[in-house]
Coordinates of C-alpha atoms (C1' of nucleotides) in Angstrom, one line a residue:
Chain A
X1 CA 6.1 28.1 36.5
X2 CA 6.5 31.5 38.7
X3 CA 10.5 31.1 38.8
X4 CA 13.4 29.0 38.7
X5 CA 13.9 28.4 34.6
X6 CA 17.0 26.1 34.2
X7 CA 15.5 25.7 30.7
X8 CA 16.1 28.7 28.8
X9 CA 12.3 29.9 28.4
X10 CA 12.8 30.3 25.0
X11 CA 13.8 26.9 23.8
X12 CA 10.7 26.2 22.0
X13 CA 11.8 28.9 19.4
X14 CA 13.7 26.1 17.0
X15 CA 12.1 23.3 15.6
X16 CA 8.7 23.8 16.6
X17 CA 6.9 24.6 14.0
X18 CA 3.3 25.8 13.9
X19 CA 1.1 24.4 17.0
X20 CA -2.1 24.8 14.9
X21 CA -1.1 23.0 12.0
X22 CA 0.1 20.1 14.3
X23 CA -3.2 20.0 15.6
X24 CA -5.2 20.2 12.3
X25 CA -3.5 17.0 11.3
X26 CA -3.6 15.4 14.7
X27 CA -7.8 15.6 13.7
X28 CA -7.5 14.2 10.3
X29 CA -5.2 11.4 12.2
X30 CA -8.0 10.7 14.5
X31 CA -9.8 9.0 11.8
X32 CA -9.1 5.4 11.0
X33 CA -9.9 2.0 9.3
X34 CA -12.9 1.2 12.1
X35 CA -14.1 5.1 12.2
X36 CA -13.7 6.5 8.9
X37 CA -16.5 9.1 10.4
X38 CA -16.7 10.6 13.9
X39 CA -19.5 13.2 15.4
X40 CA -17.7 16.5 16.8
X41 CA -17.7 15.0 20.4
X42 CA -15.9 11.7 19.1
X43 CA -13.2 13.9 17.7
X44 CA -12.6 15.8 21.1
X45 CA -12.5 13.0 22.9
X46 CA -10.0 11.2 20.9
X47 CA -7.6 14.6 20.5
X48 CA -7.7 16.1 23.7
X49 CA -9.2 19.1 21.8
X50 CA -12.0 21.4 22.6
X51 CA -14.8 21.2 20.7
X52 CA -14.5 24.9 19.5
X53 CA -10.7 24.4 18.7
X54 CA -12.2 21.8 16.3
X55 CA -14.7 23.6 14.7
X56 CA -12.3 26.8 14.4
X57 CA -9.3 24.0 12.5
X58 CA -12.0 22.0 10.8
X59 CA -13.0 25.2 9.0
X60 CA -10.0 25.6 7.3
X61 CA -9.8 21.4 6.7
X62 CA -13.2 21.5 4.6
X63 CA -12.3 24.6 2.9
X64 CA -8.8 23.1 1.7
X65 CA -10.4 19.6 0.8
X66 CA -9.0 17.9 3.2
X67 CA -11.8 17.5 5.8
X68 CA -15.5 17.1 5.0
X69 CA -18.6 17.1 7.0
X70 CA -22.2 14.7 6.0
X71 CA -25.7 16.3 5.9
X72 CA -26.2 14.6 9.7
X73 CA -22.8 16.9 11.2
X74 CA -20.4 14.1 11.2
X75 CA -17.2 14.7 10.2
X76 CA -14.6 12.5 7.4
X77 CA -11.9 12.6 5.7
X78 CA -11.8 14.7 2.7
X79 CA -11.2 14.3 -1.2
X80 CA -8.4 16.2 -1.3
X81 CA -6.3 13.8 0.7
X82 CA -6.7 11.1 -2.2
X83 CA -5.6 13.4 -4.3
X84 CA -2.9 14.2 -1.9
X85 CA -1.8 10.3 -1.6
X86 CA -1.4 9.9 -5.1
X87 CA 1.3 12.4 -5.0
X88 CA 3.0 10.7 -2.8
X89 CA 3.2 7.8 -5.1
X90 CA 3.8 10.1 -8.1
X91 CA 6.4 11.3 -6.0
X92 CA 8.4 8.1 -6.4
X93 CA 9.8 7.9 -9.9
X94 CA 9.7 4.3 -10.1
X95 CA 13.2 4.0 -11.8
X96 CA 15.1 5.9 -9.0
X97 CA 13.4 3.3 -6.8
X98 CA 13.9 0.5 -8.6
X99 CA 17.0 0.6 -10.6
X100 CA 19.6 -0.3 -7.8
X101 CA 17.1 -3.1 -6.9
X102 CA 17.4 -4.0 -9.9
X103 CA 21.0 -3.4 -10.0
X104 CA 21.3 -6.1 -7.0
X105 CA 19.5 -8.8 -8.4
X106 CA 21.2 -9.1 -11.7
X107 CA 24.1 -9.4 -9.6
X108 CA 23.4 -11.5 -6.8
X109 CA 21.3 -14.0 -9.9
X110 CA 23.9 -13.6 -13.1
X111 CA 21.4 -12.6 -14.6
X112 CA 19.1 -10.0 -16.7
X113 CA 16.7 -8.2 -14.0
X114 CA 13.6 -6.6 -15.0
X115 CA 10.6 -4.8 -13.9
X116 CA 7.3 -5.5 -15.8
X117 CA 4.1 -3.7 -14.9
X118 CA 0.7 -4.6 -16.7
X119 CA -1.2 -3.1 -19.4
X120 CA -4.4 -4.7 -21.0
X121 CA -3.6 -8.0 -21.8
X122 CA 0.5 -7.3 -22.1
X123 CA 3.4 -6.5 -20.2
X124 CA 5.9 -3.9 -20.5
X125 CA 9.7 -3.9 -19.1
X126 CA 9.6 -0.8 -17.3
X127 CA 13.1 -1.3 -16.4
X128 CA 16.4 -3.1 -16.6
X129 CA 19.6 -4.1 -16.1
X130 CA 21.2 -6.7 -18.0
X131 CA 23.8 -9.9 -16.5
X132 CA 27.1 -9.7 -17.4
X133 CA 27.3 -13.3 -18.6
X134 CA 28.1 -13.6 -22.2
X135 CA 25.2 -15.5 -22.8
X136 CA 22.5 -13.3 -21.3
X137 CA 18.9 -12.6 -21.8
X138 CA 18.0 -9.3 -24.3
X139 CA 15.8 -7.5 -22.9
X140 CA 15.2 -3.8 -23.7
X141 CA 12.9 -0.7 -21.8
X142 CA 9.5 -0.6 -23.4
X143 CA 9.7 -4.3 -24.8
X144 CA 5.9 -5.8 -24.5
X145 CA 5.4 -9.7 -23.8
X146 CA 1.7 -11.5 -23.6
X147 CA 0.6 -11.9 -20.3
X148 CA 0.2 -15.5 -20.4
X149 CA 3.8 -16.5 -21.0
X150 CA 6.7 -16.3 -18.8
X151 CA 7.1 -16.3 -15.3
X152 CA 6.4 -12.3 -15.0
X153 CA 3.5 -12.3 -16.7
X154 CA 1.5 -15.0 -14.6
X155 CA 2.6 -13.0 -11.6
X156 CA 0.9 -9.8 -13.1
X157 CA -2.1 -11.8 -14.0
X158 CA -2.5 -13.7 -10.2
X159 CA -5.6 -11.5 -9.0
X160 CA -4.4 -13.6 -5.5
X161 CA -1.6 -15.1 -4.3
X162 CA -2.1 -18.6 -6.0
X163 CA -0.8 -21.8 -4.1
X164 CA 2.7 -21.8 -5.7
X165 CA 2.9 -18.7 -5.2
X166 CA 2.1 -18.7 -1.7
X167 CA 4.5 -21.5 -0.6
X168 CA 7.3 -20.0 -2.2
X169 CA 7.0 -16.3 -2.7
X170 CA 7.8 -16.8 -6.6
X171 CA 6.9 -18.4 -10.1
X172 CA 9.2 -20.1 -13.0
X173 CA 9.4 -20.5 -16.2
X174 CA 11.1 -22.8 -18.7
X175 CA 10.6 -22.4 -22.3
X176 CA 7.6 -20.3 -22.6
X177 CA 8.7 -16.8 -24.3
X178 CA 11.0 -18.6 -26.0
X179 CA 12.7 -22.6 -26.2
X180 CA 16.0 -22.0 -24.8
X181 CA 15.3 -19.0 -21.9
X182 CA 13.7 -19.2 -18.6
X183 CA 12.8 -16.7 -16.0
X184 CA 12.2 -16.3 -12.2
X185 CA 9.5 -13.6 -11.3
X186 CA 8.4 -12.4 -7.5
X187 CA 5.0 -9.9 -7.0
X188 CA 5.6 -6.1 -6.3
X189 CA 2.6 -5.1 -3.9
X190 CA 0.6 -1.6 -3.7
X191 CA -0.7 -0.3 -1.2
X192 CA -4.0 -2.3 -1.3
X193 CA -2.3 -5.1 -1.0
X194 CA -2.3 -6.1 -4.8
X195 CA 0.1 -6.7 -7.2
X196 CA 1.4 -4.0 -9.5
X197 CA 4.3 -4.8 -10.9
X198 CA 6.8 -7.8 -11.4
X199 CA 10.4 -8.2 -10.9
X200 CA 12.2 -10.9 -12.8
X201 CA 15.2 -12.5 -13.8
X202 CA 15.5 -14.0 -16.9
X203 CA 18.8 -16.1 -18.6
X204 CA 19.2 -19.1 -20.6
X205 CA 17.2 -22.2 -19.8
X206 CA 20.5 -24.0 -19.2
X207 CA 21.4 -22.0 -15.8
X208 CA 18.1 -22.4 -14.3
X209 CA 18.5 -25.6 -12.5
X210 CA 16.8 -27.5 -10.1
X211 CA 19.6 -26.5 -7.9
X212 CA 19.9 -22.8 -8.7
X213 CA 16.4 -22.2 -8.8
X214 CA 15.6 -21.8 -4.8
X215 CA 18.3 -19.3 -4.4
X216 CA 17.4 -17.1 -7.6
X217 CA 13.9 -17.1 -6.1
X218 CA 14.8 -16.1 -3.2
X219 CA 16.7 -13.2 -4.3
X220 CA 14.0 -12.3 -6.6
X221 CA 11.4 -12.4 -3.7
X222 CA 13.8 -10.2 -1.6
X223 CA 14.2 -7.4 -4.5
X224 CA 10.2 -7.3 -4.7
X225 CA 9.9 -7.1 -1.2
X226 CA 11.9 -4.5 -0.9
X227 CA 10.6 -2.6 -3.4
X228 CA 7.1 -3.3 -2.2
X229 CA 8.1 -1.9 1.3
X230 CA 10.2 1.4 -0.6
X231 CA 6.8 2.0 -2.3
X232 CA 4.6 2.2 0.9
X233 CA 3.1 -1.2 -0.2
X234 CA 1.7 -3.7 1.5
X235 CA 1.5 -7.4 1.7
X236 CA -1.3 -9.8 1.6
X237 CA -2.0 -11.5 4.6
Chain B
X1 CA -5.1 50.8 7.5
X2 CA -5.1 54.3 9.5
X3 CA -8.7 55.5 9.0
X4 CA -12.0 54.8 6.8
X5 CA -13.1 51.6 7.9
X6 CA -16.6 51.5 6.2
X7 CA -15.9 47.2 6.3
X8 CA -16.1 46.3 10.0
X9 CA -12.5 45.8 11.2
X10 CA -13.3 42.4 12.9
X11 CA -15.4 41.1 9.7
X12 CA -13.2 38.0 9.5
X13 CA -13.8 36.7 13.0
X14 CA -16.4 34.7 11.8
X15 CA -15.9 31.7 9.0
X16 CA -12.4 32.3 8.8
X17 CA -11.2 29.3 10.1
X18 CA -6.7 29.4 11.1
X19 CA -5.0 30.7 8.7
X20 CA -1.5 29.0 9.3
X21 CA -3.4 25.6 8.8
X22 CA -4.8 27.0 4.9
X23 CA -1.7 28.0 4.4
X24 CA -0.1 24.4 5.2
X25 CA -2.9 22.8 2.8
X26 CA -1.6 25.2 0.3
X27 CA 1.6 23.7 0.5
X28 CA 0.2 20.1 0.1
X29 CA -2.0 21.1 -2.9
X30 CA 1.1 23.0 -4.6
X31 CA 2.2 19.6 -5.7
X32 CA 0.6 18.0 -9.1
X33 CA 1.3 14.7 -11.3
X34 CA 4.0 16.9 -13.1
X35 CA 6.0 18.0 -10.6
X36 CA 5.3 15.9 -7.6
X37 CA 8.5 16.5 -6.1
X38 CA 9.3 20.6 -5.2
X39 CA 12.3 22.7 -4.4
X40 CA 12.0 25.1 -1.2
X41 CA 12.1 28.2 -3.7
X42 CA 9.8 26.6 -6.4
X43 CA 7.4 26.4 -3.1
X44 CA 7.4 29.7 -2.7
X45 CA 7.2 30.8 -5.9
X46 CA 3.8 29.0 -6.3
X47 CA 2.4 29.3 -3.2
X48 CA 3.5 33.4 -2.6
X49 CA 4.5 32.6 0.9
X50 CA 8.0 33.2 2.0
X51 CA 10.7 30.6 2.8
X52 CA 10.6 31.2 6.3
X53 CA 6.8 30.8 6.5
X54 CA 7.6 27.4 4.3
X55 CA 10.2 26.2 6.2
X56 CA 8.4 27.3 9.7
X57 CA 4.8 25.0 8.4
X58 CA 7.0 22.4 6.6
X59 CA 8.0 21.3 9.8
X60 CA 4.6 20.6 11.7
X61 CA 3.7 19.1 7.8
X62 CA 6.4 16.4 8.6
X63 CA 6.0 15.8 11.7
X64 CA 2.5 14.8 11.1
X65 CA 3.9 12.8 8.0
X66 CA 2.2 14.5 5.4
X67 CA 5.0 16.5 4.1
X68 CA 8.4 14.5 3.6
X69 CA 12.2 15.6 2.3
X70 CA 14.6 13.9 0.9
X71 CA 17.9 13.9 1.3
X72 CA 18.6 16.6 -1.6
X73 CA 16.3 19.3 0.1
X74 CA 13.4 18.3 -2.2
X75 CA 10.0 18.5 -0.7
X76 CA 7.3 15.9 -1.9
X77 CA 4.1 14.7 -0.2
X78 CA 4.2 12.6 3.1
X79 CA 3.0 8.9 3.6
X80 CA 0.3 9.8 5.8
X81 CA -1.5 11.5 3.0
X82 CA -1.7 8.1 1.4
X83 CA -3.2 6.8 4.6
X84 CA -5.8 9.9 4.7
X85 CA -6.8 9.1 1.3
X86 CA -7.7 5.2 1.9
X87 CA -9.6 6.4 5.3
X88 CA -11.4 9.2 2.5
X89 CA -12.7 6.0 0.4
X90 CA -13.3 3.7 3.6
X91 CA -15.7 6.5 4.7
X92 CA -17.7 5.7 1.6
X93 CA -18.3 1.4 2.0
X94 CA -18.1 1.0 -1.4
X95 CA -15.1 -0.2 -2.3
X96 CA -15.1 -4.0 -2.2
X97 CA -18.6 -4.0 -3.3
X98 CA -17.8 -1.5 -6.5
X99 CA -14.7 -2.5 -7.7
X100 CA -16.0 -6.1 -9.1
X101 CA -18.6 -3.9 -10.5
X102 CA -16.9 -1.7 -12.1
X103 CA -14.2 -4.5 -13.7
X104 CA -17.5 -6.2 -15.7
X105 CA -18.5 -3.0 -16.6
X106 CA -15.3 -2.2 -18.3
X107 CA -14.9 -5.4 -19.8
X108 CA -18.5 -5.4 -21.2
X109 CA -18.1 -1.8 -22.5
X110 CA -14.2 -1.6 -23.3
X111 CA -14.3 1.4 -21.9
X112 CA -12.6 2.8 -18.5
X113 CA -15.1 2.4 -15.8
X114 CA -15.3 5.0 -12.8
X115 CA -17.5 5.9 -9.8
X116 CA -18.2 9.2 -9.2
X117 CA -19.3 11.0 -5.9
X118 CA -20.9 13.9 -5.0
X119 CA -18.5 16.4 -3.0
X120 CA -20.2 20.0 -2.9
X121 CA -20.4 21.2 -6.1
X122 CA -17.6 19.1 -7.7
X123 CA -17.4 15.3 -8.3
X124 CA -14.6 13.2 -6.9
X125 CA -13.9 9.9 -8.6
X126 CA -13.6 7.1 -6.0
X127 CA -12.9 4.0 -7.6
X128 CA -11.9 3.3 -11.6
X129 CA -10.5 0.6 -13.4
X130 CA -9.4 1.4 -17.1
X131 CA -10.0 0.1 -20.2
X132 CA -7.9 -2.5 -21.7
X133 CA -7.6 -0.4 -24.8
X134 CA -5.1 1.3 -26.9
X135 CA -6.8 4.6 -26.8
X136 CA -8.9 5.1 -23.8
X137 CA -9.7 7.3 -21.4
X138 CA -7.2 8.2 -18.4
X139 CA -9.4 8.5 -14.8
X140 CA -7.4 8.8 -12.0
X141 CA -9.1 8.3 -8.1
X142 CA -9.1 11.2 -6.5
X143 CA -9.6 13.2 -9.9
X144 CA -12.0 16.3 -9.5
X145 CA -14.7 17.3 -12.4
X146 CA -17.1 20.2 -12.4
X147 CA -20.6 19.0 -11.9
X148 CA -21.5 20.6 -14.9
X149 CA -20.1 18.7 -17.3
X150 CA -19.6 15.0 -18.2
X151 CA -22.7 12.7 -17.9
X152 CA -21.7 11.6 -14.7
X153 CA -21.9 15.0 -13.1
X154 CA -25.0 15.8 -14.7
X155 CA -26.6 12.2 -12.9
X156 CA -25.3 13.7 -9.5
X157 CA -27.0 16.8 -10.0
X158 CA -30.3 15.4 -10.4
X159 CA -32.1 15.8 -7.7
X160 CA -34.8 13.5 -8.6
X161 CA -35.1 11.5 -11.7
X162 CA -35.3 14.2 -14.8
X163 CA -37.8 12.8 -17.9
X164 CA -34.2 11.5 -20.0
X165 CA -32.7 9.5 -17.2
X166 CA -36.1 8.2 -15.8
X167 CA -37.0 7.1 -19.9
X168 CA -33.3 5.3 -20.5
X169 CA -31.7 4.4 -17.0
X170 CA -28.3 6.5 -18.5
X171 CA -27.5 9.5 -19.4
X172 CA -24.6 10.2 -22.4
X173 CA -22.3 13.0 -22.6
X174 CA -20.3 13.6 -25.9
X175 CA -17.4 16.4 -25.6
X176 CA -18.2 17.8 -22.7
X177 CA -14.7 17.4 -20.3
X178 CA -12.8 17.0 -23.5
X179 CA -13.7 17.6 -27.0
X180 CA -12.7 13.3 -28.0
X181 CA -13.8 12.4 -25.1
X182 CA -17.5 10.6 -24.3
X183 CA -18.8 9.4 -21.5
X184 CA -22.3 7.2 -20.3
X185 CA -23.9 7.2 -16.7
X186 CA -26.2 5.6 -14.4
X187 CA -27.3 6.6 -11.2
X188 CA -26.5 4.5 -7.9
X189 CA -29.5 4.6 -5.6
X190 CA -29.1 4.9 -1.2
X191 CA -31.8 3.2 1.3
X192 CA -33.3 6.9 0.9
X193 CA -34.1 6.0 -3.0
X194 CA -31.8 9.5 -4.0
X195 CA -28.6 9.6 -6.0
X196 CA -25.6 9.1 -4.1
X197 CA -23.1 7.7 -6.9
X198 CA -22.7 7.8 -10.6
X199 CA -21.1 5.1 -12.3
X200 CA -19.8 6.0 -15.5
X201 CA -17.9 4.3 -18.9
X202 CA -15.6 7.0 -20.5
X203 CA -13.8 6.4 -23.8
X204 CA -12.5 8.5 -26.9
X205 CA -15.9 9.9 -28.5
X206 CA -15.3 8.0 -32.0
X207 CA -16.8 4.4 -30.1
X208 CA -19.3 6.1 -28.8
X209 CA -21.9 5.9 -32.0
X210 CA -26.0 5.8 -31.9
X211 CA -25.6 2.0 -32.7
X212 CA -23.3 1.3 -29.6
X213 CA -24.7 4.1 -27.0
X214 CA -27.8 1.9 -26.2
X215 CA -25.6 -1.2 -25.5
X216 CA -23.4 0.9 -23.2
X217 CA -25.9 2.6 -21.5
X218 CA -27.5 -0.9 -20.8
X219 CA -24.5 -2.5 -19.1
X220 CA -23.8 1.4 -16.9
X221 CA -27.5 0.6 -16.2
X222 CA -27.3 -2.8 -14.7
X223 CA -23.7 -2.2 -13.0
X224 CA -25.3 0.9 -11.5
X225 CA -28.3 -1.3 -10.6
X226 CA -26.1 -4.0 -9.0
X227 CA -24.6 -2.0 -7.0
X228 CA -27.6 -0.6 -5.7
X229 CA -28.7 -3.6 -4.4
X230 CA -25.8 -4.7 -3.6
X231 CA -25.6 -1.1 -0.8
X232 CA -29.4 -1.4 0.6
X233 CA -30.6 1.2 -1.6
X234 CA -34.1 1.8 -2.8
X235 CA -35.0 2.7 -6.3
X236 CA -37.0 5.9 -6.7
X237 CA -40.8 5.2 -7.5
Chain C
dA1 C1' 35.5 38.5 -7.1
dA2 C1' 31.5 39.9 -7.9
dG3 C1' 26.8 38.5 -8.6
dC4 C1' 23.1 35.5 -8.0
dC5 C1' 20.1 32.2 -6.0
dC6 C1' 20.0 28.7 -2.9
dG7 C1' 18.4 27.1 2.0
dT8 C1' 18.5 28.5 6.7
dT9 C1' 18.4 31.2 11.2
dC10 C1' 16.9 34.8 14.0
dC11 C1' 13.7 38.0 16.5
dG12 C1' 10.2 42.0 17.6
dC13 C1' 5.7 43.4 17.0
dC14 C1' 1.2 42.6 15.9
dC15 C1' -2.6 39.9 15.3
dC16 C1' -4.4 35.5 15.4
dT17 C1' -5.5 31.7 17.9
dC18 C1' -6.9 29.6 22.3
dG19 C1' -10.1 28.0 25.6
dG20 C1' -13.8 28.6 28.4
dA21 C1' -18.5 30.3 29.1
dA22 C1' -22.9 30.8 27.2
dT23 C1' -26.6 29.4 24.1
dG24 C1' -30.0 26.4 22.2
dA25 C1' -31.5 22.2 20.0
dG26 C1' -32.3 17.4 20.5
dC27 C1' -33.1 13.2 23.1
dC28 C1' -34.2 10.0 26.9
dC29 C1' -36.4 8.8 31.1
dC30 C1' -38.9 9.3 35.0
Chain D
dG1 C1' -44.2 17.7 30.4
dG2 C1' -40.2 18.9 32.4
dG3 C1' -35.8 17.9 34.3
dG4 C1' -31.3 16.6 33.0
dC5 C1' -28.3 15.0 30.3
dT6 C1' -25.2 15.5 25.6
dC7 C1' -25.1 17.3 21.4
dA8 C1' -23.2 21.3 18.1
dT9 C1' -22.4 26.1 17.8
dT10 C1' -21.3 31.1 18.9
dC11 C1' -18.8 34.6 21.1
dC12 C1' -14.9 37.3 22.9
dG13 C1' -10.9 38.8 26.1
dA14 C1' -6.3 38.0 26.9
dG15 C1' -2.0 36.2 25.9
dG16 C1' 1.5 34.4 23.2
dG17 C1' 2.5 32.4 18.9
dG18 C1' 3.4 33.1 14.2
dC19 C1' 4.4 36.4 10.4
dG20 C1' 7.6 38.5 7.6
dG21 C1' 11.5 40.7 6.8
dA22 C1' 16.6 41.1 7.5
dA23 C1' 20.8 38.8 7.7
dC24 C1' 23.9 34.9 6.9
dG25 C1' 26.7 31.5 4.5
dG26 C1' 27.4 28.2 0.8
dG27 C1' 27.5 26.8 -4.0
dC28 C1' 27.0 28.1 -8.7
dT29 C1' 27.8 30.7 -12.9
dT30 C1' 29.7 35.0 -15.2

DNA sequence: AAGCCCGTTCCGCCCCTCGGAATGAGCCCC
DNA sequence: GGGGCTCATTCCGAGGGGCGGAACGGGCTT
């Protein structure tokens, strides 16, 4: 430390940013699933910190929301960071997400891709993009279905992963919306772990095959997981 | 700043807290629904600091994940504020207990069904599932309300069971956040027989009439009663 | 080409933060 | 009861870290 600086002593000028900020977040990184609340000496020990650095940050924390303290001293996690973490979903506008996804599947498939998201006891195409086939399935932005037809629509309604489901990461259906079309639908998850949203493709019964099928589900399972993982969602065990 | 101090020059030693680490939270909380993602000078404009201080904090902010950028330059909320906000509701055990709660209570009322907690002299919605209806009310976890309005807040203030709430079990709420808005709420015991939730049903005014209030207040009643149980807690005498 | 606004870099001076010592309350155990 | 731990909290000097402005360059529009 005395002498010899092969390191020019100023290299910590750049891309450092603010030690104290660092460290305000390092606490509220301290807490996790198994210790959503820690005691003062808890913290320090699992920062490095000292116990006044703590109380010094943890001042500012409370004050912004983002750190809060029980009637017995110990310290949690504050309401501002829900807040905070719903921005960071808001942040995501779904379409920019989603439409190349969605872009993808109706190509890989042939077919009309769509995203459906529940509301009450319907669903709504939140987006699509339609096949190029000239027999194609219409389906337009905004368009609401009943939940209890078409492939989409049981995967919305699934409160778990039922057995199909589970074995092959996606539903069918033949005939239900209407006598001649058919559709292929995969789960989109949140972050809790449950289903939000629905990604399908949908044509004319005729192309769905027992033959065709397993692939279109396939590719319909990839699109969801991907957009799953491009949401910060996670999967069921 | 050359003479006259009449206030102590060092009056801010105390309960200040760090400074850079408010103003970081400042940057977080500049975000909202409507603009969730932010440009470096829109930042600044809304915030007051300037675009080196920004850029100098944004850095620590995504390091620690809770500030990210895409590739345009656009600043928007991290991942790890997600994170922050589930450990915020782990710290309160209630969510696989409320949430089956609070989905019979909106199905037996119609309306959107929400719990409310205490956080100093706000309320913080924790958990909510919405009603199924056209026109209904829009709660959003993490959503702060002054204590002083809505029936739920006015259940968290009570520091012991007032004459209306101990004659009913409820207390109702017409107008109060919004003028078409209504709102019903019961309280949610601890092992210590005081508040320590709210669970409310909130809906446009018009359904809530004098025939349907009692009804209401019945089913906010018995979910608020479940989930009392359900937590350990004690029912004041 | 001038003007404007954007994002970014740089650096000196001042003040803010760090970290350790000191204090007192609470608890357990002998 | 008192000694000895650990707890949370307060205080302050010294050192360096961050603030805030100036300066720069690129991309637009006028």
């Amino acid at each position: 430390m005395t002498e010899t600086l092969d390191v020019p002593a100023r290299t910590n000028r750049d891309k450092d940013g603010v030690a104290a900020v660092g460290r305000a977040l390092a606490l509220v990184a301290a807490f996790d699933e198994r210790n959503p609340r820690l005691t003062l000496a808890e913290l320090a020990k699992r920062t490095g910190f000292y116990k006044s650095t703590i109380l010094r940050l943890s001042v500012s924390l409370e004050r912004a929301g983002f750190l809060a303290r029980d009637p017995d001293g110990a310290f949690r996690v504050g309401a501002a960071a829900l807040k905070a973490g719903q921005l960071y979903q808001a942040a995501f506008r779904l379409g920019d997400v989603a439409l190349p996804i969605l872009r993808k599947l109706a190509a890989d498939t042939g077919e009309t891709a769509s995203l459906y998201v529940r509301e009450g006891d319907m669903r709504v195409c939140l987006h699509r993009v339609e096949s190029a086939q000239m027999v194609r399935a219409i389906v337009r932005e905004g368009d609401r279905r009943p939940l209890d037809r078409g492939a989409a629509g049981k995967v919305l309604r699934l409160d778990q992963a039922a057995s199909e489901l589970a074995e092959n990461g996606f539903l069918v259906s033949i005939g239900e919306v209407s006598a001649e079309s058919a559709a292929i639908a995969a789960p989109v998850y949140g972050a809790d772990a449950r289903i939000v949203a629905a990604i399908s493709a949908s044509g004319p019964a005729q192309r769905f095959t027992p033959v065709a099928i397993p692939a279109m589900g396939a590719h319909a399972k990839a699109a969801a997981a991907e957009l799953t993982t491009r949401l910060g969602g996670r999967f069921p065990v």
